XYZ file of C-alpha atoms in Angstrom:
724
model
C 48.486 74.503 -64.920
C 50.064 77.693 -66.325
C 53.631 78.868 -65.917
C 54.398 80.688 -62.662
C 56.431 83.900 -62.712
C 58.009 85.778 -59.822
C 57.349 89.475 -59.309
C 58.445 92.037 -56.717
C 55.609 93.720 -54.833
C 55.748 96.836 -52.621
C 53.443 96.829 -49.583
C 52.762 99.406 -46.888
C 55.048 98.084 -44.140
C 58.033 99.700 -42.348
C 60.549 97.338 -43.929
C 63.135 98.082 -46.631
C 62.891 96.612 -50.109
C 60.106 94.737 -51.858
C 58.693 91.211 -51.504
C 58.656 88.311 -53.951
C 55.379 86.673 -54.940
C 54.399 83.972 -57.404
C 51.718 84.589 -59.977
C 50.054 82.919 -62.909
C 48.136 86.099 -63.550
C 49.020 88.680 -66.161
C 50.448 91.622 -64.208
C 52.286 94.787 -65.199
C 54.564 97.156 -63.328
C 52.364 99.623 -61.426
C 49.479 97.131 -61.120
C 47.590 97.084 -57.813
C 47.265 93.562 -56.427
C 45.945 91.858 -53.294
C 48.525 89.816 -51.373
C 48.791 87.897 -48.106
C 51.400 89.402 -45.790
C 51.658 87.492 -42.543
C 48.128 87.194 -41.176
C 46.896 90.230 -43.119
C 45.542 90.792 -46.615
C 47.148 93.935 -48.028
C 47.102 96.010 -51.155
C 50.415 95.792 -52.998
C 51.860 97.336 -56.126
C 53.980 95.389 -58.607
C 57.251 97.292 -58.932
C 59.297 94.918 -61.108
C 59.000 91.545 -62.785
C 62.724 90.827 -62.367
C 63.114 88.560 -59.295
C 66.068 88.739 -56.946
C 68.681 86.033 -57.403
C 68.494 82.815 -55.365
C 64.750 82.885 -54.700
C 63.153 79.465 -54.214
C 59.637 79.506 -55.742
C 58.437 76.771 -53.385
C 58.832 79.165 -50.418
C 56.805 81.976 -51.990
C 53.164 82.930 -51.582
C 51.051 83.648 -54.636
C 49.341 86.915 -55.458
C 45.704 86.589 -54.354
C 44.170 88.793 -57.047
C 44.821 91.563 -59.519
C 42.703 94.504 -58.394
C 40.506 95.762 -61.195
C 39.073 99.100 -62.148
C 42.310 100.987 -62.819
C 45.162 100.689 -65.275
C 48.674 100.245 -63.847
C 50.056 103.292 -62.077
C 51.955 105.424 -64.605
C 55.705 105.178 -65.001
C 56.270 108.868 -64.156
C 54.503 108.387 -60.819
C 56.513 105.268 -60.036
C 59.755 107.081 -60.872
C 58.880 109.957 -58.517
C 58.087 107.491 -55.734
C 61.386 105.649 -56.245
C 63.319 108.926 -56.146
C 61.552 110.032 -52.944
C 62.240 106.669 -51.296
C 65.915 106.794 -52.274
C 66.530 110.442 -51.407
C 64.745 110.389 -48.044
C 65.984 106.838 -47.269
C 62.441 105.643 -46.560
C 60.973 102.182 -47.282
C 59.711 102.015 -50.872
C 56.376 100.479 -49.881
C 55.592 103.143 -47.287
C 56.674 105.869 -49.699
C 54.425 104.526 -52.440
C 51.379 104.208 -50.216
C 51.970 107.663 -48.730
C 51.812 109.023 -52.285
C 48.540 107.214 -53.064
C 45.165 108.568 -51.926
C 43.537 106.617 -49.110
C 40.995 105.087 -51.474
C 43.754 103.230 -53.359
C 45.527 101.831 -50.295
C 42.997 99.086 -49.550
C 42.966 95.650 -51.271
C 39.736 96.233 -53.142
C 38.655 96.922 -56.690
C 37.966 100.507 -57.700
C 34.864 101.400 -59.675
C 35.706 104.397 -61.828
C 32.752 106.738 -62.226
C 31.400 106.721 -65.769
C 30.835 110.402 -66.529
C 29.885 109.939 -70.157
C 26.522 111.532 -70.967
C 23.489 109.646 -72.281
C 22.082 110.095 -75.817
C 19.112 108.569 -77.628
C 19.680 105.816 -80.180
C 17.547 105.715 -83.358
C 15.330 103.182 -81.579
C 14.918 105.500 -78.618
C 14.134 108.503 -80.818
C 11.385 106.531 -82.567
C 9.626 105.360 -79.383
C 8.245 108.196 -77.282
C 6.946 107.144 -73.850
C 3.157 107.408 -73.413
C 1.811 110.646 -71.990
C 0.710 108.970 -68.740
C 4.407 108.212 -67.929
C 5.168 111.833 -67.198
C 8.653 111.358 -65.755
C 9.801 109.173 -68.652
C 8.270 111.516 -71.194
C 9.958 114.577 -69.644
C 13.324 112.783 -69.702
C 12.825 111.614 -73.289
C 11.963 115.182 -74.359
C 15.081 116.520 -72.610
C 17.223 113.952 -74.453
C 15.760 115.179 -77.737
C 17.716 118.410 -77.176
C 21.041 116.574 -76.849
C 23.083 114.290 -74.541
C 22.502 114.535 -70.767
C 24.800 113.765 -67.864
C 23.347 111.751 -64.995
C 23.229 114.878 -62.822
C 21.361 116.793 -65.530
C 18.958 113.869 -66.010
C 18.231 113.742 -62.270
C 17.422 117.461 -62.405
C 14.658 116.561 -64.874
C 13.285 113.737 -62.720
C 14.506 112.027 -59.525
C 13.686 108.686 -61.194
C 16.316 109.252 -63.890
C 18.772 106.607 -62.621
C 16.316 103.715 -62.945
C 14.821 104.980 -66.210
C 18.216 105.383 -67.859
C 19.284 101.911 -66.708
C 16.124 100.437 -68.248
C 16.635 102.291 -71.527
C 20.305 101.233 -71.697
C 19.222 97.588 -71.391
C 16.626 98.134 -74.135
C 19.160 99.857 -76.485
C 17.098 103.039 -76.465
C 20.056 105.128 -75.246
C 23.841 104.813 -75.298
C 26.823 106.497 -73.645
C 28.745 109.020 -75.729
C 32.263 110.397 -75.252
C 31.969 114.017 -74.078
C 33.648 116.638 -76.178
C 36.304 118.644 -74.405
C 34.987 122.094 -73.613
C 36.902 124.799 -75.451
C 39.143 126.906 -73.242
C 37.468 130.045 -71.987
C 39.526 132.733 -70.290
C 37.770 135.588 -68.530
C 39.028 139.128 -68.898
C 42.225 139.760 -66.987
C 43.606 143.019 -65.598
C 46.325 144.787 -67.505
C 49.781 143.968 -66.190
C 52.211 146.640 -65.126
C 55.647 146.826 -66.743
C 57.344 144.527 -64.220
C 54.615 141.900 -64.391
C 54.657 141.966 -68.187
C 58.439 141.653 -68.305
C 58.286 138.646 -65.971
C 55.556 137.010 -68.061
C 57.469 137.629 -71.295
C 60.585 136.002 -69.819
C 58.570 132.978 -68.686
C 56.937 132.642 -72.095
C 60.291 132.814 -73.826
C 61.766 129.724 -72.137
C 60.789 126.192 -73.179
C 61.629 122.993 -71.320
C 62.929 122.600 -67.788
C 63.900 125.777 -65.986
C 63.352 126.707 -62.327
C 62.220 130.317 -61.969
C 61.940 132.395 -58.815
C 59.228 135.041 -59.021
C 60.342 137.285 -56.156
C 57.625 139.848 -55.693
C 56.885 142.037 -52.705
C 53.577 141.418 -50.963
C 50.712 142.656 -53.136
C 52.850 142.843 -56.290
C 50.499 140.637 -58.334
C 52.356 137.330 -58.478
C 49.095 135.388 -58.775
C 48.107 137.368 -61.856
C 51.383 136.379 -63.517
C 50.635 132.744 -62.600
C 47.153 132.973 -64.124
C 48.252 134.451 -67.431
C 51.087 131.945 -67.768
C 48.722 129.077 -66.913
C 46.306 130.296 -69.604
C 49.070 129.759 -72.189
C 49.622 126.169 -71.071
C 45.907 125.370 -70.977
C 45.546 126.777 -74.498
C 48.288 124.384 -75.609
C 46.388 121.435 -74.103
C 48.700 120.964 -71.125
C 47.913 120.369 -67.447
C 49.165 122.549 -64.599
C 50.025 121.651 -60.985
C 49.757 124.447 -58.406
C 51.107 123.794 -54.900
C 50.012 125.980 -51.963
C 51.283 125.661 -48.389
C 48.053 125.824 -46.407
C 44.508 124.538 -46.813
C 43.143 127.958 -45.842
C 44.694 129.513 -48.970
C 42.927 127.045 -51.253
C 39.351 128.509 -51.297
C 40.621 131.988 -52.196
C 42.797 130.590 -54.989
C 40.083 128.241 -56.273
C 37.711 131.184 -56.614
C 40.219 133.129 -58.723
C 40.960 130.125 -60.919
C 37.326 129.213 -61.541
C 36.482 132.828 -62.361
C 39.414 133.075 -64.787
C 38.933 129.622 -66.398
C 35.157 128.989 -66.147
C 35.129 126.037 -68.585
C 38.248 124.309 -67.256
C 38.161 121.439 -64.807
C 39.989 122.219 -61.574
C 40.784 119.435 -59.097
C 41.518 120.216 -55.455
C 43.776 118.072 -53.262
C 44.236 118.558 -49.515
C 43.880 116.623 -46.281
C 40.502 118.084 -45.244
C 38.741 116.466 -48.195
C 36.754 113.287 -47.688
C 38.529 110.197 -49.013
C 36.124 109.939 -51.942
C 36.599 113.587 -52.936
C 40.377 113.295 -52.828
C 40.350 110.045 -54.820
C 38.140 111.606 -57.488
C 40.438 114.630 -57.876
C 43.507 112.371 -58.019
C 41.919 110.164 -60.678
C 40.750 113.208 -62.657
C 44.361 114.395 -62.766
C 45.713 110.955 -63.709
C 43.089 110.319 -66.393
C 43.659 113.761 -67.916
C 40.198 115.083 -67.104
C 41.490 117.818 -64.760
C 43.161 120.772 -66.436
C 44.533 122.263 -63.202
C 45.328 120.522 -59.898
C 45.585 122.836 -56.887
C 46.656 121.356 -53.583
C 48.876 121.188 -50.558
C 52.120 119.227 -50.298
C 50.772 115.699 -50.934
C 49.389 116.766 -54.330
C 52.965 116.841 -55.659
C 52.471 113.105 -56.276
C 49.295 113.487 -58.399
C 49.939 111.900 -61.829
C 49.396 114.309 -64.733
C 49.927 112.811 -68.208
C 49.948 116.214 -69.957
C 51.982 118.126 -67.358
C 53.203 121.425 -68.762
C 53.914 123.670 -65.762
C 54.368 123.490 -61.985
C 53.758 126.518 -59.746
C 54.827 126.526 -56.072
C 53.192 129.478 -54.333
C 54.812 130.797 -51.112
C 57.727 128.434 -51.789
C 59.492 129.454 -48.559
C 56.724 128.100 -46.351
C 57.605 125.403 -43.842
C 54.296 123.614 -44.473
C 55.771 122.073 -47.632
C 57.966 119.881 -45.401
C 56.324 116.744 -44.003
C 57.339 116.259 -40.370
C 56.616 112.551 -39.835
C 56.619 109.305 -41.787
C 58.068 110.097 -45.214
C 59.751 113.406 -44.366
C 59.706 114.861 -47.866
C 59.779 118.478 -49.010
C 57.110 119.064 -51.662
C 58.943 121.998 -53.244
C 62.093 119.927 -53.744
C 60.157 116.961 -55.155
C 58.321 119.352 -57.478
C 61.653 120.600 -58.823
C 62.835 117.025 -59.443
C 59.534 116.220 -61.133
C 59.731 119.273 -63.395
C 63.251 118.343 -64.410
C 62.285 114.784 -65.296
C 59.227 115.961 -67.237
C 61.254 118.725 -68.957
C 58.764 121.434 -67.947
C 59.265 124.828 -66.270
C 58.651 125.313 -62.557
C 57.793 128.691 -61.062
C 58.546 129.365 -57.372
C 56.744 132.409 -56.022
C 57.396 134.290 -52.781
C 57.837 137.705 -51.224
C 60.364 136.128 -48.831
C 62.162 133.306 -50.683
C 63.918 130.638 -48.642
C 67.682 130.881 -48.280
C 67.938 127.562 -50.159
C 66.237 129.170 -53.154
C 68.307 132.347 -52.900
C 71.497 130.250 -52.840
C 70.342 128.457 -56.004
C 69.696 131.820 -57.672
C 73.172 132.976 -56.635
C 74.692 129.779 -58.075
C 72.875 130.278 -61.398
C 70.697 127.169 -61.097
C 67.487 129.220 -60.814
C 66.571 132.394 -62.684
C 65.096 135.257 -60.725
C 62.330 137.626 -61.791
C 61.535 140.599 -59.550
C 58.324 142.526 -58.856
C 59.297 145.531 -56.748
C 56.018 147.477 -56.644
C 52.449 146.710 -55.816
C 49.989 145.830 -58.538
C 47.180 148.098 -57.263
C 47.783 151.540 -58.678
C 47.493 153.507 -55.422
C 49.051 150.879 -53.163
C 52.549 151.080 -51.766
C 54.498 149.220 -49.126
C 53.412 150.117 -45.577
C 55.465 152.258 -43.243
C 57.070 150.087 -40.558
C 57.491 151.611 -37.084
C 59.316 149.917 -34.231
C 57.633 150.541 -30.864
C 60.219 150.372 -28.075
C 58.391 148.851 -25.109
C 61.330 148.663 -22.681
C 60.094 151.602 -20.615
C 56.394 151.450 -21.400
C 53.580 150.121 -19.268
C 51.543 147.648 -21.300
C 47.793 147.116 -21.043
C 47.136 143.416 -21.723
C 50.326 143.375 -23.792
C 49.390 146.503 -25.799
C 51.429 149.728 -25.669
C 49.841 153.165 -25.762
C 51.042 153.944 -29.357
C 49.424 150.696 -30.501
C 46.143 151.412 -28.704
C 46.042 154.921 -30.175
C 46.735 153.635 -33.700
C 43.924 151.078 -33.352
C 41.600 153.829 -32.090
C 42.374 156.013 -35.115
C 41.713 153.212 -37.628
C 38.440 152.368 -35.935
C 37.346 156.020 -36.124
C 38.224 156.116 -39.848
C 36.351 152.899 -40.617
C 39.541 151.062 -41.613
C 40.416 147.518 -40.631
C 43.308 146.540 -38.339
C 45.122 143.273 -37.716
C 46.720 142.353 -34.387
C 49.179 139.509 -34.885
C 50.579 137.237 -32.187
C 51.765 133.737 -32.893
C 50.237 132.206 -29.763
C 46.697 130.921 -29.627
C 44.754 130.444 -26.411
C 44.239 132.965 -23.612
C 47.744 132.888 -22.115
C 50.845 130.753 -22.621
C 51.006 129.624 -18.989
C 49.410 129.834 -15.528
C 51.783 130.634 -12.671
C 51.715 130.836 -8.876
C 52.909 134.167 -7.481
C 54.081 132.547 -4.201
C 56.043 129.376 -5.022
C 56.713 129.841 -8.752
C 54.691 126.814 -9.933
C 53.782 126.935 -13.641
C 51.297 124.853 -15.609
C 53.502 122.270 -17.300
C 52.263 119.444 -19.512
C 52.668 116.072 -17.730
C 53.527 114.428 -21.066
C 55.732 117.048 -22.776
C 58.508 119.548 -22.125
C 56.000 122.324 -22.758
C 53.615 124.559 -20.850
C 49.855 124.080 -20.813
C 48.116 127.003 -22.521
C 45.061 128.618 -20.951
C 41.869 128.354 -23.027
C 39.633 130.503 -20.862
C 36.297 130.048 -22.649
C 36.470 126.290 -22.125
C 38.128 126.691 -18.673
C 40.846 124.318 -19.904
C 44.603 124.038 -19.873
C 45.671 122.495 -23.172
C 48.970 121.274 -24.630
C 49.366 122.391 -28.233
C 51.878 119.606 -28.882
C 50.256 116.388 -27.626
C 46.646 117.489 -27.026
C 46.604 116.881 -23.241
C 43.764 118.759 -21.505
C 42.864 119.417 -17.893
C 40.714 121.885 -15.978
C 42.198 125.186 -14.830
C 43.033 124.662 -11.117
C 41.346 126.850 -8.538
C 44.553 127.032 -6.486
C 48.234 126.226 -6.876
C 48.671 122.407 -6.867
C 52.006 122.789 -5.019
C 51.344 125.296 -2.241
C 47.577 125.843 -2.274
C 47.823 129.578 -3.041
C 44.518 130.649 -4.685
C 46.207 133.649 -6.337
C 47.369 131.950 -9.536
C 47.477 134.060 -12.672
C 47.777 133.674 -16.433
C 51.065 135.080 -17.733
C 51.610 136.436 -21.227
C 49.145 136.902 -24.045
C 47.469 134.604 -26.547
C 44.855 135.298 -29.207
C 41.930 134.718 -26.817
C 43.312 137.151 -24.228
C 43.978 139.781 -26.882
C 40.465 139.376 -28.250
C 39.084 139.864 -24.737
C 41.320 142.904 -24.092
C 40.413 144.568 -27.390
C 36.719 143.983 -26.701
C 37.091 145.865 -23.397
C 39.186 148.663 -24.927
C 36.977 149.078 -28.002
C 33.456 147.940 -27.064
C 31.947 149.061 -30.392
C 34.536 147.284 -32.551
C 33.614 144.147 -34.480
C 36.475 141.782 -33.660
C 37.205 138.490 -35.411
C 39.732 135.994 -34.022
C 41.505 133.677 -36.482
C 43.544 130.739 -35.170
C 43.433 126.926 -35.181
C 40.610 126.959 -32.660
C 38.276 129.146 -34.743
C 39.032 127.692 -38.186
C 38.612 123.972 -37.511
C 35.232 123.832 -39.315
C 35.311 123.088 -43.041
C 33.392 126.280 -43.921
C 35.267 128.553 -41.490
C 37.434 130.331 -44.056
C 34.476 130.950 -46.369
C 32.716 132.680 -43.455
C 35.827 134.730 -42.661
C 36.222 135.962 -46.251
C 32.526 136.778 -46.481
C 32.602 138.886 -43.297
C 35.834 140.679 -44.185
C 34.816 141.538 -47.745
C 31.334 142.572 -46.615
C 32.901 145.146 -44.256
C 31.642 143.366 -41.124
C 35.031 143.333 -39.345
C 36.958 146.191 -37.721
C 39.802 144.201 -36.135
C 41.344 140.841 -36.885
C 43.240 139.015 -34.150
C 45.261 136.070 -35.362
C 48.285 133.838 -35.542
C 50.671 133.031 -38.410
C 47.640 131.721 -40.344
C 47.038 135.366 -41.299
C 50.574 135.895 -42.586
C 50.150 133.816 -45.731
C 48.793 135.137 -48.986
C 45.525 136.691 -47.804
C 44.359 139.856 -49.536
C 42.211 142.072 -47.301
C 41.786 145.304 -49.242
C 40.575 147.571 -46.422
C 43.316 146.540 -43.979
C 45.481 149.568 -43.206
C 47.144 148.727 -39.857
C 49.102 145.675 -38.745
C 50.328 145.294 -35.172
C 52.855 142.555 -34.340
C 53.231 141.470 -30.715
C 55.548 139.032 -28.974
C 58.019 138.715 -31.850
C 61.175 139.006 -29.727
C 61.009 135.359 -28.662
C 62.058 134.349 -32.170
C 65.432 136.060 -31.662
C 66.552 133.601 -28.980
C 65.774 130.186 -30.443
C 68.487 127.520 -30.547
C 67.361 126.642 -34.088
C 69.655 128.366 -36.596
C 66.688 128.908 -38.949
C 64.731 130.956 -36.381
C 65.885 134.373 -37.642
C 65.046 133.477 -41.238
C 61.575 132.315 -40.216
C 60.860 135.333 -38.024
C 61.978 137.780 -40.713
C 59.827 136.061 -43.357
C 56.843 135.843 -41.027
C 56.960 139.526 -40.080
C 57.489 140.637 -43.685
C 54.542 138.516 -44.751
C 52.177 139.732 -42.045
C 53.296 143.332 -42.586
C 52.473 142.887 -46.251
C 48.766 142.474 -45.446
C 48.549 146.254 -44.832
C 48.000 148.950 -47.439
C 47.158 146.728 -50.406
C 44.430 149.061 -51.701
C 43.763 152.813 -51.502
C 44.316 153.328 -47.763
C 48.011 153.759 -46.883
C 49.379 151.003 -44.668
C 51.230 151.151 -41.379
C 52.921 148.387 -39.378
C 53.752 148.657 -35.672
C 56.129 146.090 -34.193
C 56.422 146.036 -30.410
C 59.938 145.057 -29.367
C 62.514 145.404 -26.631
C 65.274 145.333 -29.258
C 64.445 148.053 -31.800
C 68.095 148.319 -32.879
C 68.350 144.639 -33.810
C 69.492 144.128 -37.409
C 66.420 142.029 -38.214
C 63.994 144.779 -37.197
C 66.034 147.469 -38.918
C 65.933 145.476 -42.167
C 62.161 145.103 -41.781
C 61.777 148.852 -41.357
C 63.718 149.348 -44.632
C 61.848 146.503 -46.436
C 65.334 145.212 -47.198
C 64.848 141.512 -47.882
C 67.926 141.128 -50.081
C 70.245 142.802 -47.589
C 69.130 140.694 -44.637
C 69.039 137.482 -46.704
C 72.639 138.110 -47.765
C 73.607 138.669 -44.121
C 72.026 135.348 -43.140
C 73.679 133.547 -46.059
C 77.077 134.906 -45.013
C 76.463 133.674 -41.454
C 75.498 130.222 -42.759
C 78.675 130.031 -44.870
C 80.841 130.893 -41.880
C 79.045 128.371 -39.641
C 78.834 125.664 -42.303
C 75.040 125.416 -42.054
C 72.512 124.749 -44.862
C 72.178 125.818 -47.590
C 75.981 125.944 -47.534
C 76.131 122.340 -46.307
C 73.817 119.323 -46.231
C 72.246 117.811 -43.149
C 70.407 114.746 -41.951
C 69.003 114.269 -38.483
C 68.956 110.820 -36.888
C 66.236 110.973 -34.238
C 65.400 108.487 -31.514
C 62.586 108.489 -28.981
C 61.940 106.153 -26.098
C 60.260 105.998 -22.687
C 63.650 107.005 -21.224
C 66.195 109.519 -22.468
C 69.021 107.157 -21.492
C 67.717 104.469 -23.856
C 67.413 106.908 -26.790
C 70.853 108.385 -26.112
C 72.496 104.953 -25.786
C 71.101 103.920 -29.196
C 72.411 107.102 -30.811
C 75.802 106.723 -29.135
C 76.155 103.234 -30.600
C 74.990 104.537 -33.988
C 77.719 107.173 -33.773
C 80.378 104.549 -33.073
C 79.252 102.686 -36.195
C 79.137 105.887 -38.235
C 82.517 107.432 -37.415
C 84.679 105.041 -39.516
C 82.392 105.307 -42.571
C 83.306 108.751 -43.911
C 85.779 111.435 -42.966
C 83.671 113.986 -44.906
C 80.671 113.719 -42.577
C 80.666 115.713 -39.348
C 78.731 113.969 -36.562
C 77.358 116.009 -33.651
C 75.694 114.486 -30.609
C 73.869 112.612 -29.368
C 72.041 115.444 -27.654
C 68.506 115.957 -26.343
C 66.036 117.444 -28.826
C 64.945 121.058 -28.304
C 61.687 119.664 -26.919
C 63.005 116.676 -24.993
C 59.712 115.152 -23.928
C 56.735 114.797 -26.281
C 53.663 112.672 -25.547
C 55.483 110.679 -22.834
C 58.437 109.931 -25.119
C 61.967 111.207 -24.465
C 63.741 112.429 -27.588
C 67.371 112.790 -28.635
C 69.140 113.330 -31.940
C 72.352 112.987 -33.898
C 73.192 115.672 -36.463
C 74.987 114.499 -39.625
C 76.537 117.170 -41.876
C 78.551 117.075 -45.081
C 79.817 119.730 -47.522
C 78.490 117.747 -50.535
C 75.087 116.126 -50.919
C 76.544 113.005 -52.595
C 78.922 112.388 -49.678
C 76.071 112.565 -47.161
C 73.877 110.114 -49.087
C 76.721 107.665 -49.686
C 77.378 107.728 -45.943
C 73.690 107.144 -45.131
C 73.529 104.227 -47.562
C 76.268 102.516 -45.535
C 74.953 103.390 -42.074
C 71.197 102.845 -42.249
C 71.140 99.086 -43.017
C 72.918 98.504 -39.710
C 70.587 100.502 -37.477
C 67.648 98.111 -37.162
C 69.909 95.510 -35.544
C 71.302 98.181 -33.209
C 67.781 99.322 -32.282
C 66.739 95.765 -31.360
C 69.577 95.598 -28.838
C 68.167 98.663 -27.083
C 64.679 97.337 -26.427
C 61.252 97.332 -28.015
C 60.317 100.747 -26.657
C 62.863 102.496 -28.878
C 61.871 104.165 -32.149
C 64.201 105.868 -34.592
C 63.802 107.881 -37.777
C 65.877 109.787 -40.294
C 65.109 113.291 -41.540
C 67.044 114.349 -44.653
C 67.237 118.141 -45.137
C 65.529 118.762 -41.763
C 63.732 122.062 -41.301
C 63.328 121.846 -37.522
C 66.108 121.025 -35.059
């Protein structure tokens, strides 16, 4: 019997810390293992071989098996996971298994694909198959010209798999290590002076340095990325590119594959099948992928030759995970770049206030692109359409309708933007005032007229559109307000010859939807786009000359202090879709508050001025980025239960630190979600270290408090919350 050792194993359970197991097996830190945990068999990861003090080996279970097929997870990956678990105060096991692709979370061996090509041995070269074995002879002749991959062999004959297996057993062929393809870079456009100056500055700095590439919409930020990435690929390094939305990935992939036709590009996002995502993750880890492009979860992809990280549209809220491990991919990317001693480039036309504050403090260096890359392009003219005394047709003012009519006559494309999908935000009764509320949420049911459904965009509840008011029986119930479906219908009636394309979550749910959209737009098959904020991010539609923004005023009244920042960025981004080629661009914003400072700054294209105004307001109020926040959330079948838990948590918290300001408990902005009542406690501190020291004292006590308030209670912590 061999000597037992004790190791600490992380498993995917909502419990703090790691778990001790006995083993006689040879295990290393980062090794995937199979373990018994209660009645279940789980995948675990060995995180340390130093046991906690006072452990009695007789009470421990043994590791069931060491899972084969992969080497131990790399130390850089494990360090990033530990940092994320510590910073976001999340269980290490859940953090680790969030970072892993689904294919590595199960307690099973992994069979790595062998991509080495096949080549003839001297024995195989000397023994040609007989002429009657046509398939074997064709494959043998193809191998005479050089090594073949399995895919190439199957192109010669569908029987290739069996034939190659037979020849391997007979020593007639062998596997050879493929030679790395030399870097090929397609021709690139000439940079303008600003782009070249930015690229020269980036090339002149080695090691860790966060850069902000602040370029107006259409200024050619992606071209700067591509030329900088070419330098790193030429030096044999890997590059990680983070994008906020899946719908931006196809457009970016096309540009990367055209620029680097011989380089291997791995894609990582949630719409991939588990096998596809696992393959891309392993290609990055094993060094086979030169570039990894993906959404927020790809920040965890191991890259042994990492040389550069690019975060495109760094301001975008999609980089923040809103459940489970509530991490911010941009912030983790910055930590990762610092640890790896590599540069990180943050790109945006509307940088976040957090990034602007870091530039102001000298932690980040800023590079500016103030003009558009296309020679004839310039920023669009922004006009504010005062609708206070105008009669609207389906939400459209006469100046907007006339502008759309002119673009249609000239053969130019228009975009009508409203950040509400569906036909209308609510159905209402004109007699008693009934409105279509969700029975499970503090939200209204949205009309989806084509399906004759009322749908909640928060919990997914659906029901048929009633024929009469459920309260008073009045048959005269009406949809109020506009959504993308209603606008599409209205524009079809106003412009019957126009080719209209609606873009929202409902029309882009298919995997190939964005490919179809790009094909139609670039083929000139679209006159008007109608869409939500999905159209505000990074899309380049060359013939688009008019942007119309509707329903923006609602963003001025939100209780969330970040609402103005988000609205300003959103409108600047969507406005930036216009006038990116030869046709001059125009933006019309319908508003009842044309004199509002936000709209006036938009009309001047004055990002810096308005950002400074917002930063001054945040300093006065003591809000991020001038302070640091965490949000302790609780949800329960009853609001009283959630509030009572938070009140007790507050009583525990108040003696712990005089530097932390505690506000609440108070109901969340959306109190009811999916039949759960929600409340929150806001924790604020002037220094990050003070907040985390406070949380380290408070959190270990909360599970016991939660148990006293019943099994229906759930609580969570959000560090650096983006939504209140």
